[in-house]
Tab-separated table of N, CA and C in Angstrom:
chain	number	residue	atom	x	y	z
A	867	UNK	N	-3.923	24.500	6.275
A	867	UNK	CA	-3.129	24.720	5.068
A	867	UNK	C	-1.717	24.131	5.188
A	868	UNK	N	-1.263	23.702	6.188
A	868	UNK	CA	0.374	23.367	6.427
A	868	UNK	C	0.358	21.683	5.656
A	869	UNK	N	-1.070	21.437	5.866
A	869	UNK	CA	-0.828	19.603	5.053
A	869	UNK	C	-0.849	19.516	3.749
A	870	UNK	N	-1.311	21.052	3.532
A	870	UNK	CA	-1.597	21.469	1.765
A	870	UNK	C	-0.286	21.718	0.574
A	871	UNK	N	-0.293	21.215	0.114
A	871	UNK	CA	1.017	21.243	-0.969
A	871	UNK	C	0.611	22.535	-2.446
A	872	UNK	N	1.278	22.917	-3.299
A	872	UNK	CA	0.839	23.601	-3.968
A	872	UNK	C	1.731	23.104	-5.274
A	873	UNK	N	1.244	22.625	-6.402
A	873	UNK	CA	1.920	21.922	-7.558
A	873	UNK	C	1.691	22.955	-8.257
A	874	UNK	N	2.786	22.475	-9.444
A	874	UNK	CA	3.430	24.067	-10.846
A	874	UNK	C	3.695	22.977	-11.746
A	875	UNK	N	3.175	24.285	-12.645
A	875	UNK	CA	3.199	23.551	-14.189
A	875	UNK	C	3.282	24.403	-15.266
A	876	UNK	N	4.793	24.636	-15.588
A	876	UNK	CA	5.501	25.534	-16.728
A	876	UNK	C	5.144	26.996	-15.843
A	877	UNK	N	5.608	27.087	-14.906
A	877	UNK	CA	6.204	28.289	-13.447
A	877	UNK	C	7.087	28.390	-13.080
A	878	UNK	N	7.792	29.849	-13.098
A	878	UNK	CA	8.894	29.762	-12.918
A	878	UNK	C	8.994	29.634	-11.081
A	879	UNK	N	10.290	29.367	-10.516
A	879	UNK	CA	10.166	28.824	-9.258
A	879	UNK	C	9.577	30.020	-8.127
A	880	UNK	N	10.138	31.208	-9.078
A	880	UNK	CA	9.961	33.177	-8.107
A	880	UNK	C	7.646	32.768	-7.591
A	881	UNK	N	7.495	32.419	-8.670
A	881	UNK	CA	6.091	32.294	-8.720
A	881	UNK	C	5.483	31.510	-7.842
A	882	UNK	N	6.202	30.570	-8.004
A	882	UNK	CA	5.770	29.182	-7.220
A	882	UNK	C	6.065	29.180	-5.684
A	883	UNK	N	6.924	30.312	-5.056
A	883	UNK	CA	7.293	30.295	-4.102
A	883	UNK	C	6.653	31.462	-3.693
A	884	UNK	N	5.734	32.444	-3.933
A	884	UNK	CA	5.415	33.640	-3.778
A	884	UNK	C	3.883	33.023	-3.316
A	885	UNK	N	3.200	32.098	-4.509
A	885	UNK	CA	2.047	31.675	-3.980
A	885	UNK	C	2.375	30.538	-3.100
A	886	UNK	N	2.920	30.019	-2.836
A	886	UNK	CA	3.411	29.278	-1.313
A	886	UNK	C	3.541	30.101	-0.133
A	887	UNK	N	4.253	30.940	-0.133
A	887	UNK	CA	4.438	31.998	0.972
A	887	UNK	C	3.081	32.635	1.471
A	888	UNK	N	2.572	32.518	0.611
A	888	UNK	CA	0.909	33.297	0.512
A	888	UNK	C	0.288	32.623	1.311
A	889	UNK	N	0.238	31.890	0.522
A	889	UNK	CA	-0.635	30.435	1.250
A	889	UNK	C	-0.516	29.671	2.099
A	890	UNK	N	0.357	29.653	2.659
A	890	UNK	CA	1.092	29.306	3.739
A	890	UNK	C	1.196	27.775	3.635
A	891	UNK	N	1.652	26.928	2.646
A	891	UNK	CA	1.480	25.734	2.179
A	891	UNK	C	2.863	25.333	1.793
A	892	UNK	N	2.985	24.048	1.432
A	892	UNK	CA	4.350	23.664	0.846
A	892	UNK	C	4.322	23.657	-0.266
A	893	UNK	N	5.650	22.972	-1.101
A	893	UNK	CA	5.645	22.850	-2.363
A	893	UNK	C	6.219	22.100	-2.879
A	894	UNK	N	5.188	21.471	-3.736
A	894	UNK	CA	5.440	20.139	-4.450
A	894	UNK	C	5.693	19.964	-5.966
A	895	UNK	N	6.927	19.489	-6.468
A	895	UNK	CA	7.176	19.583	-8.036
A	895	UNK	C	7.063	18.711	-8.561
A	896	UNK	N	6.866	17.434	-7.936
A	896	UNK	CA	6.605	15.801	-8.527
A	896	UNK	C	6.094	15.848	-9.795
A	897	UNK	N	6.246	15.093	-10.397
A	897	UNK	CA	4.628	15.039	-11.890
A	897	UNK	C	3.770	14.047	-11.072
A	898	UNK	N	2.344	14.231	-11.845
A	898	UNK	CA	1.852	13.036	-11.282
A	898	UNK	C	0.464	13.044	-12.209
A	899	UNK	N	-0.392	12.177	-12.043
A	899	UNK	CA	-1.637	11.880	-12.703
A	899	UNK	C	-2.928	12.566	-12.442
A	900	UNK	N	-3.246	13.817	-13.148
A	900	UNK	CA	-4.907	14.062	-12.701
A	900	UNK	C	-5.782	13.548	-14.079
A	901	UNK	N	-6.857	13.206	-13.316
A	901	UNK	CA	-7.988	12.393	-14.289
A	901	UNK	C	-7.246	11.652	-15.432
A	902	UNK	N	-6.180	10.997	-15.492
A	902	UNK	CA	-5.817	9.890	-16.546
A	902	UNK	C	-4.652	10.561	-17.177
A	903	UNK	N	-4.333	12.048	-16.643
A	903	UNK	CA	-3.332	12.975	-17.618
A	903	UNK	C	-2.060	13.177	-16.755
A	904	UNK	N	-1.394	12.504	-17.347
A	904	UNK	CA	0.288	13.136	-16.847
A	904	UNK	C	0.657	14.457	-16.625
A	905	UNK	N	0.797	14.857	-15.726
A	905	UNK	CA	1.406	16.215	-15.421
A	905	UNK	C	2.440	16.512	-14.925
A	906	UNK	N	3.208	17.298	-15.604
A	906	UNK	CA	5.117	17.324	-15.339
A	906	UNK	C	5.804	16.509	-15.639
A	907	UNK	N	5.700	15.745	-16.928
A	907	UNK	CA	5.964	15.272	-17.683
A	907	UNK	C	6.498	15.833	-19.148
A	908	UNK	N	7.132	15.358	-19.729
A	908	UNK	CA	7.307	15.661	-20.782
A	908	UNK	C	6.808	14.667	-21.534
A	909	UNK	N	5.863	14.908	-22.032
A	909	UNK	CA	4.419	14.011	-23.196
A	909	UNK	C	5.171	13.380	-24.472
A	910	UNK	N	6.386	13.919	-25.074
A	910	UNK	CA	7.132	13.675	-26.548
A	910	UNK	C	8.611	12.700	-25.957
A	911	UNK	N	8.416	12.221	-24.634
A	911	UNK	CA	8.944	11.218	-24.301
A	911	UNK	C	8.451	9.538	-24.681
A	912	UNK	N	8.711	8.663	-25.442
A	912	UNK	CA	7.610	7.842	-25.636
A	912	UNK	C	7.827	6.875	-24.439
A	913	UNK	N	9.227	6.683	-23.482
A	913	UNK	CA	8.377	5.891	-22.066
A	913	UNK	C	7.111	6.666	-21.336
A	914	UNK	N	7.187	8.120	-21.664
A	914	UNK	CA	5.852	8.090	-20.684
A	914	UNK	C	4.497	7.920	-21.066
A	915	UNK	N	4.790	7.434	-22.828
A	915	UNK	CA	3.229	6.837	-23.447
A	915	UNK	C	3.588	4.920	-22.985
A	916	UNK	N	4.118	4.228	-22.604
A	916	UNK	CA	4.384	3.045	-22.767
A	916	UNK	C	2.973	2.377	-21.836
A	917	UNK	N	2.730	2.904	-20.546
A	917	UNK	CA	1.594	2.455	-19.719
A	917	UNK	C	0.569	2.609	-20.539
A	918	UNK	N	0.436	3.661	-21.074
A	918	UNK	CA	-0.834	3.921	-21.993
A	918	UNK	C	-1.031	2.056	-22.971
A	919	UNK	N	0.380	2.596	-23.755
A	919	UNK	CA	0.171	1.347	-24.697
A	919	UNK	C	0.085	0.070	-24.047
A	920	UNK	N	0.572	-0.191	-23.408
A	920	UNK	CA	0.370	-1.162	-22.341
A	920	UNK	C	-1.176	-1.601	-21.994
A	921	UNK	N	-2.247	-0.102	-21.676
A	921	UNK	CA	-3.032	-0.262	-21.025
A	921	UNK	C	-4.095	-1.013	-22.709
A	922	UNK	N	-3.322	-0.403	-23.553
A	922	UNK	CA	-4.420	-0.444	-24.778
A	922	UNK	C	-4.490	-2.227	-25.533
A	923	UNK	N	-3.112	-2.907	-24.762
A	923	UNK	CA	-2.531	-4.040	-25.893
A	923	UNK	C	-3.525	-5.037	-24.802
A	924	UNK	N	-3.322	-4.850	-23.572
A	924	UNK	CA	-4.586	-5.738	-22.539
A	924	UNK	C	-5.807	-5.761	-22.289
A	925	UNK	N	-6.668	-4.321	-22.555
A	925	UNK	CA	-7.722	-4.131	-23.054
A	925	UNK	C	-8.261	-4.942	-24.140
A	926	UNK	N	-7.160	-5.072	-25.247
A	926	UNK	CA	-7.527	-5.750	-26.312
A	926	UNK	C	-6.923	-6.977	-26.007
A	927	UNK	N	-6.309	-7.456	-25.846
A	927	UNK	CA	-5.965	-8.858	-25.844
A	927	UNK	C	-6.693	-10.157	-25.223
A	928	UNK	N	-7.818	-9.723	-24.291
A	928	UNK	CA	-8.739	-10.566	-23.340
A	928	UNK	C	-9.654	-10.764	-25.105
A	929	UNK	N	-9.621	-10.027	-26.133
A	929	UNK	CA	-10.431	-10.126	-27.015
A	929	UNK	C	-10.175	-11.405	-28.324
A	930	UNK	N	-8.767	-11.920	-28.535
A	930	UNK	CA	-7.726	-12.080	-29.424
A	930	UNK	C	-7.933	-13.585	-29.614
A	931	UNK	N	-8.577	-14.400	-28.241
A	931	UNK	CA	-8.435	-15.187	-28.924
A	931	UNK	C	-10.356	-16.209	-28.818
A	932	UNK	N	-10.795	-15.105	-29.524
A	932	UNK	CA	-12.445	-15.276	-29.550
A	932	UNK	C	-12.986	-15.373	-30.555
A	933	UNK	N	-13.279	-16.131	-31.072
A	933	UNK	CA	-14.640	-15.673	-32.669
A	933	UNK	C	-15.365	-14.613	-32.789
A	934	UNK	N	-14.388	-13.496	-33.282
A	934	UNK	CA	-15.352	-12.255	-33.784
A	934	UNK	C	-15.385	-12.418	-35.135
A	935	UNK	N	-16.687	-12.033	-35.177
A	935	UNK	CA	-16.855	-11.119	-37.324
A	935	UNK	C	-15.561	-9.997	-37.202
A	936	UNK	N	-16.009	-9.551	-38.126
A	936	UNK	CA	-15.007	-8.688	-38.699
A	936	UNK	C	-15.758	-6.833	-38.209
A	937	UNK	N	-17.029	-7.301	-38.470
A	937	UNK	CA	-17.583	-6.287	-38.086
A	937	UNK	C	-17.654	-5.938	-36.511
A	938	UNK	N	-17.776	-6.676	-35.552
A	938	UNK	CA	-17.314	-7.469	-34.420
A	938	UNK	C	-15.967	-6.387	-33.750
A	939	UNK	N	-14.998	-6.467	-34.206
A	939	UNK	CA	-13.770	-6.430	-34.704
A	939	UNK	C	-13.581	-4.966	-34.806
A	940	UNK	N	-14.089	-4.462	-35.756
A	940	UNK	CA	-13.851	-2.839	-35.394
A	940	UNK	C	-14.900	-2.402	-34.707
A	941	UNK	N	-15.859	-2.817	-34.471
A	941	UNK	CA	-16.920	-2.141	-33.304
A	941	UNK	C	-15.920	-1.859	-32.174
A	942	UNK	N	-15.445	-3.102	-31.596
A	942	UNK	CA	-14.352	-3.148	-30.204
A	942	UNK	C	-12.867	-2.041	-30.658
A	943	UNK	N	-12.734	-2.705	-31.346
A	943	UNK	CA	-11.237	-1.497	-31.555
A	943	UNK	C	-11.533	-0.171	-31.737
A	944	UNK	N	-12.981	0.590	-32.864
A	944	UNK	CA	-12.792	1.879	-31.993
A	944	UNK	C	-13.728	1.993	-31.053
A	945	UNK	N	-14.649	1.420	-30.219
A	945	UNK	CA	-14.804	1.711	-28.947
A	945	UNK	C	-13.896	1.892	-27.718
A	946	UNK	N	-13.295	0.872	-27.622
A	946	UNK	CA	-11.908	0.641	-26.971
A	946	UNK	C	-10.798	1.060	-26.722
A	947	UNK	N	-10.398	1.485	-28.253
A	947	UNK	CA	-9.520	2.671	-28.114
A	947	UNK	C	-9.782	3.826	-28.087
A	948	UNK	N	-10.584	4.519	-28.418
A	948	UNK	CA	-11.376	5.628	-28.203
A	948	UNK	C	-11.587	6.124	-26.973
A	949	UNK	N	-12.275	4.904	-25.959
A	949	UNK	CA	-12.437	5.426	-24.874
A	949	UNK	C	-11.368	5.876	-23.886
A	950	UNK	N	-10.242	5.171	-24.185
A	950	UNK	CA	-8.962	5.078	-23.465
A	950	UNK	C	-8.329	6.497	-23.947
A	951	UNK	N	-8.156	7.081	-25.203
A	951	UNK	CA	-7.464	7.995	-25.725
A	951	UNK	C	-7.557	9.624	-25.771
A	952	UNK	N	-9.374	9.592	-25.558
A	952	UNK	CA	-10.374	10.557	-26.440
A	952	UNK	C	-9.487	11.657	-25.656
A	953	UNK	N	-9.649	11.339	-23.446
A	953	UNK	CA	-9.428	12.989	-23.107
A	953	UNK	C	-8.163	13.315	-23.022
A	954	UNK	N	-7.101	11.898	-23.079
A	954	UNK	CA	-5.383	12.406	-23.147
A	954	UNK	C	-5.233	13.037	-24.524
A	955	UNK	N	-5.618	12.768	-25.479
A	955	UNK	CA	-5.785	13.072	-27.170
A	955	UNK	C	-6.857	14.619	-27.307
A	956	UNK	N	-7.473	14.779	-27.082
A	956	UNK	CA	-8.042	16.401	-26.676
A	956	UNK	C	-6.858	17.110	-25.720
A	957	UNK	N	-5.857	16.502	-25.036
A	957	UNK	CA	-5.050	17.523	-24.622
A	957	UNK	C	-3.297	18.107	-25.130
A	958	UNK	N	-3.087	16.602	-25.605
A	958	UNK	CA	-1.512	16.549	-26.045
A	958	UNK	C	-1.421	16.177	-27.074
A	959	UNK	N	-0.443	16.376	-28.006
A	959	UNK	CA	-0.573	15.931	-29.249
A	959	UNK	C	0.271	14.896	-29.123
A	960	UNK	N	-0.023	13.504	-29.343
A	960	UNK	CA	1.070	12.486	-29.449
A	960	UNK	C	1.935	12.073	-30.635
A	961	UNK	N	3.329	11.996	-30.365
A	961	UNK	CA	3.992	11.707	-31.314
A	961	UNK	C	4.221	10.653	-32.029
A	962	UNK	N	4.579	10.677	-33.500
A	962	UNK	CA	4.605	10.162	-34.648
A	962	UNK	C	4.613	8.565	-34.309
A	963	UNK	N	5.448	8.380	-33.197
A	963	UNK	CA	6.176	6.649	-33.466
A	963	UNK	C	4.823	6.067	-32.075
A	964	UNK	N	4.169	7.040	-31.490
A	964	UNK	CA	3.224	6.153	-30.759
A	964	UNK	C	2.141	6.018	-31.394
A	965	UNK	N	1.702	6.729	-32.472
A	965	UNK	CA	0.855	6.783	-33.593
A	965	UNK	C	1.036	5.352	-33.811
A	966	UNK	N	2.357	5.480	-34.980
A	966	UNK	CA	2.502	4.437	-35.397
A	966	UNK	C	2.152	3.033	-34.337
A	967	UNK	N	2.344	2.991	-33.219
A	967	UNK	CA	2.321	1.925	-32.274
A	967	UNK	C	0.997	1.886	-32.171
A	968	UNK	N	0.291	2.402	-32.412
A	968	UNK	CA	-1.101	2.436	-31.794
A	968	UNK	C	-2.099	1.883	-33.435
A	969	UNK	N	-1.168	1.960	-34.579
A	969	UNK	CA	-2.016	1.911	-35.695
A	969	UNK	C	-0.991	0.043	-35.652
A	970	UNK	N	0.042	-0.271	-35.171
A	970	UNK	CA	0.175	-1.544	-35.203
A	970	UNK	C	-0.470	-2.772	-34.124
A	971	UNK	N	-1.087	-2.062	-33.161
A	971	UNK	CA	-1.891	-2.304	-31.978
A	971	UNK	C	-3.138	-2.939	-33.049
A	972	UNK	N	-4.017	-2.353	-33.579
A	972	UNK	CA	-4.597	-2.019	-34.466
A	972	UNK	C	-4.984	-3.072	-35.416
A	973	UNK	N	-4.086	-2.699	-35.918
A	973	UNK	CA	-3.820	-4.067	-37.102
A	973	UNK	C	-4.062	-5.579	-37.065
A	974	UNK	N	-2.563	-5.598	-35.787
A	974	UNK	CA	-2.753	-6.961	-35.238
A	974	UNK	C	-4.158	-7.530	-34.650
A	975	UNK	N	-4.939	-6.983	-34.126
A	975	UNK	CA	-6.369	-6.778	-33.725
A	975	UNK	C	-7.048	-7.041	-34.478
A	976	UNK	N	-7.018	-6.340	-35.733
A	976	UNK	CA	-8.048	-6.406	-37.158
A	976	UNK	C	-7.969	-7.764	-37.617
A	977	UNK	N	-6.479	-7.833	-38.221
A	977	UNK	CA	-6.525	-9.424	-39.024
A	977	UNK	C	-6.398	-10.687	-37.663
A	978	UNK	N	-6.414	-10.527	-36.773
A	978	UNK	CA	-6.850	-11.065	-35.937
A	978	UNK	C	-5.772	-12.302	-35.062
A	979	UNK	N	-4.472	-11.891	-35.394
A	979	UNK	CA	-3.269	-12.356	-35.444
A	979	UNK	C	-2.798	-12.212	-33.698
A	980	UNK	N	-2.592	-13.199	-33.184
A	980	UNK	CA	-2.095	-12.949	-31.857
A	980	UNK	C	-0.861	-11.979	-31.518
A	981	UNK	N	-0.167	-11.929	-29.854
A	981	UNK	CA	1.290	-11.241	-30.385
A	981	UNK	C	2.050	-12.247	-30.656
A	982	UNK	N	2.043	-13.486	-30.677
A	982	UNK	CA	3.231	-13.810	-31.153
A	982	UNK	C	3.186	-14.757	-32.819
A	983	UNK	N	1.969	-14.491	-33.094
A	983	UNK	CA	1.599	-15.479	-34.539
A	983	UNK	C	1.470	-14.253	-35.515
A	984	UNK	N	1.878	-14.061	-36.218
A	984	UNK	CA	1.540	-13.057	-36.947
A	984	UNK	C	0.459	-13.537	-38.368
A	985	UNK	N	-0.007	-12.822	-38.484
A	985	UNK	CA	-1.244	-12.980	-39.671
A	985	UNK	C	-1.079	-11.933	-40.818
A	986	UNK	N	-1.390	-12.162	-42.028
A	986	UNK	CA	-1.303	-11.878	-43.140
A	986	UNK	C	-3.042	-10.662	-43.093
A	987	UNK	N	-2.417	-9.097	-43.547
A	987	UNK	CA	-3.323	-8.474	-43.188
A	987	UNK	C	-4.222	-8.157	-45.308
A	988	UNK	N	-4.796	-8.585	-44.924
A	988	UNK	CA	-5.247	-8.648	-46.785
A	988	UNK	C	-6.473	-7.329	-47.070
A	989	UNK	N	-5.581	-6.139	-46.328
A	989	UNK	CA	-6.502	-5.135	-47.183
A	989	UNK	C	-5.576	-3.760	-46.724
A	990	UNK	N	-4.969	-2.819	-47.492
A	990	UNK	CA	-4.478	-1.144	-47.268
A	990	UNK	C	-5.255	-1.033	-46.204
A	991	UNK	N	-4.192	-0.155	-45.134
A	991	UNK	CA	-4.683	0.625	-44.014
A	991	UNK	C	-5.230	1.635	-44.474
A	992	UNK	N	-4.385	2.103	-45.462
A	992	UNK	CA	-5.524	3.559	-45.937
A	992	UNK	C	-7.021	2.952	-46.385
A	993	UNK	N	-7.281	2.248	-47.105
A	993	UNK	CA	-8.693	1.914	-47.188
A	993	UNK	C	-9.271	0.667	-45.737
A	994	UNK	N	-8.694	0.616	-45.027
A	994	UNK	CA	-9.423	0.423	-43.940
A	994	UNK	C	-9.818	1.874	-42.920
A	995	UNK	N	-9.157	2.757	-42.855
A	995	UNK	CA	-9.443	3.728	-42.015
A	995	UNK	C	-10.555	4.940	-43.413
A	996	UNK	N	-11.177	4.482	-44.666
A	996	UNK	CA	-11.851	5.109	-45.233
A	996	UNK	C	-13.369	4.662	-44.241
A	997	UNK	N	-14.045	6.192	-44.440
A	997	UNK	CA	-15.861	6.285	-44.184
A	997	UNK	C	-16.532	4.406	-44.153
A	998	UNK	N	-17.390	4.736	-43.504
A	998	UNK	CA	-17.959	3.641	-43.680
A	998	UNK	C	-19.442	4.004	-44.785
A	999	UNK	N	-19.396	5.245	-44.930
A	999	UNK	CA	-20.539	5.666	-45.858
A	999	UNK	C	-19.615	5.727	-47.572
A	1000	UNK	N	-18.083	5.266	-47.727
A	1000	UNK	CA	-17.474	4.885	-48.922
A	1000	UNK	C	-17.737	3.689	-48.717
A	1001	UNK	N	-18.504	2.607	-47.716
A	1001	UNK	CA	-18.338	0.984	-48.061
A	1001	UNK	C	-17.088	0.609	-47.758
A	1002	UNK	N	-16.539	0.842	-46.610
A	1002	UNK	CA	-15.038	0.648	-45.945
A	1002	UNK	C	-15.222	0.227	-44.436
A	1003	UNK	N	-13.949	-0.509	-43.598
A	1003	UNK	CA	-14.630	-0.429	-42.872
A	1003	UNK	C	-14.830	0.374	-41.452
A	1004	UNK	N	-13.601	1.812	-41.550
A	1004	UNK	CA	-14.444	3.265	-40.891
A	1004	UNK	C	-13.507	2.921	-39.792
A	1005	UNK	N	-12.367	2.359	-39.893
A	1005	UNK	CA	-11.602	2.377	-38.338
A	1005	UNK	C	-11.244	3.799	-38.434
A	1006	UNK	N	-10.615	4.164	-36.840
A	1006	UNK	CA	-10.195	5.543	-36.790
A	1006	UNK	C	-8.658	5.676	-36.918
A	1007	UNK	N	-8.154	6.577	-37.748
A	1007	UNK	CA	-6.802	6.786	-37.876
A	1007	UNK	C	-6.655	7.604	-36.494
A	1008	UNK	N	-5.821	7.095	-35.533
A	1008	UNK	CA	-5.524	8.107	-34.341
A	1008	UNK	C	-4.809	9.141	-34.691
A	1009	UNK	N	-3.940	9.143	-35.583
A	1009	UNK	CA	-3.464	10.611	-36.118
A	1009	UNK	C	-4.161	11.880	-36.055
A	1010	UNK	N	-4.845	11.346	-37.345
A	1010	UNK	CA	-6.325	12.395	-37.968
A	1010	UNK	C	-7.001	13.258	-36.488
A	1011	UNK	N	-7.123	11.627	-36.016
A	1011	UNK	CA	-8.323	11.798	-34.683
A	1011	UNK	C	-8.190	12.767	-33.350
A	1012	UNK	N	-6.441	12.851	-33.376
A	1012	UNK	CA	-5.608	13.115	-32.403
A	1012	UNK	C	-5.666	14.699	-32.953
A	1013	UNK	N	-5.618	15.222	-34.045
A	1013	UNK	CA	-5.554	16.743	-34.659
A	1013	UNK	C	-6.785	16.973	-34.539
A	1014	UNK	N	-7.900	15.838	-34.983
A	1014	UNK	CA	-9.403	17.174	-34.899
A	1014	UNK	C	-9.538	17.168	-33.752
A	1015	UNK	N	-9.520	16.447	-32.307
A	1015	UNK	CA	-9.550	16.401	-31.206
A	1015	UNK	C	-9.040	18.086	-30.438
A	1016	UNK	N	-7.223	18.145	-31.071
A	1016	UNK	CA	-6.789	19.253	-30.603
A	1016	UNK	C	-7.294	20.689	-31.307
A	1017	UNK	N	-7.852	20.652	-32.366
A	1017	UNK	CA	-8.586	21.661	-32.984
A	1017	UNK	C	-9.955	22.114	-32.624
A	1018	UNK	N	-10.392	21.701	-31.642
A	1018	UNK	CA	-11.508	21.805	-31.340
A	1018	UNK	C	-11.727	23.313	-31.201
């Protein structure tokens, strides 16, 4: 137990040092990463979403400069982002302006516009993120996605 560390998360220190003493272990306050999730962090910081976005703009970008359909096109964007988001997004609620970053991620992707060429996007985001059973074409608003996630 002496190589064993013991990490806290929203504990006060009386606590944290009581089950240390116990345990006969040290104690460690670092933040750090379990399964893909920041811990001891403050989440409504947006540098500590920036790796995320980071991770999401290179994921997609090996894609950007390929002949997809359109249909093509959002298959990959919400697979892609989805997979990257689903279990940090079931835990934290992310704020407004990484939303927004993540619905301009998005975009640029859709109309198919590199980062530095920009492209003319010729259809409402609101009727791109409508059903695909309205005849739309069913992208996911991460907002929306990000609340039914935490409502579970």
């Amino acid at each position: 137990m002496s190589k064993s560390k013991i990490y806290s998360y929203n504990l006060s220190f009386d606590v944290v040092q009581a089950a240390s003493s116990f345990l006969a272990c040290g104690i460690c306050t670092l933040s750090f990463v379990f399964l893909g999730i920041p811990i001891g962090i403050n989440l409504r910081r947006k540098k500590v979403w920036k790796p995320i976005l980071e991770k999401l703009r290179t994921r997609l970008l090996d894609w950007h400069n390929r002949n997809i359909s359109m249909g093509g096109r959002v298959a990959l964007l919400n697979v892609t982002l989805e997979n990257i988001l689903i279990f940090l997004f079931s835990f934290h609620k992310a704020p407004k302006c990484i939303i927004k970053e993540i619905i301009i991620i998005q975009k640029s992707f859709l109309s198919g516009g590199l980062e530095d060429v920009k492209k003319i996007s010729w259809l409402k985001w609101s009727k791109v993120c409508l059903s695909k059973k309205k005849l739309w074409l069913g992208v996911k608003h991460y907002g929306i996605f990000n609340l039914a996630l935490l409502s579970k």
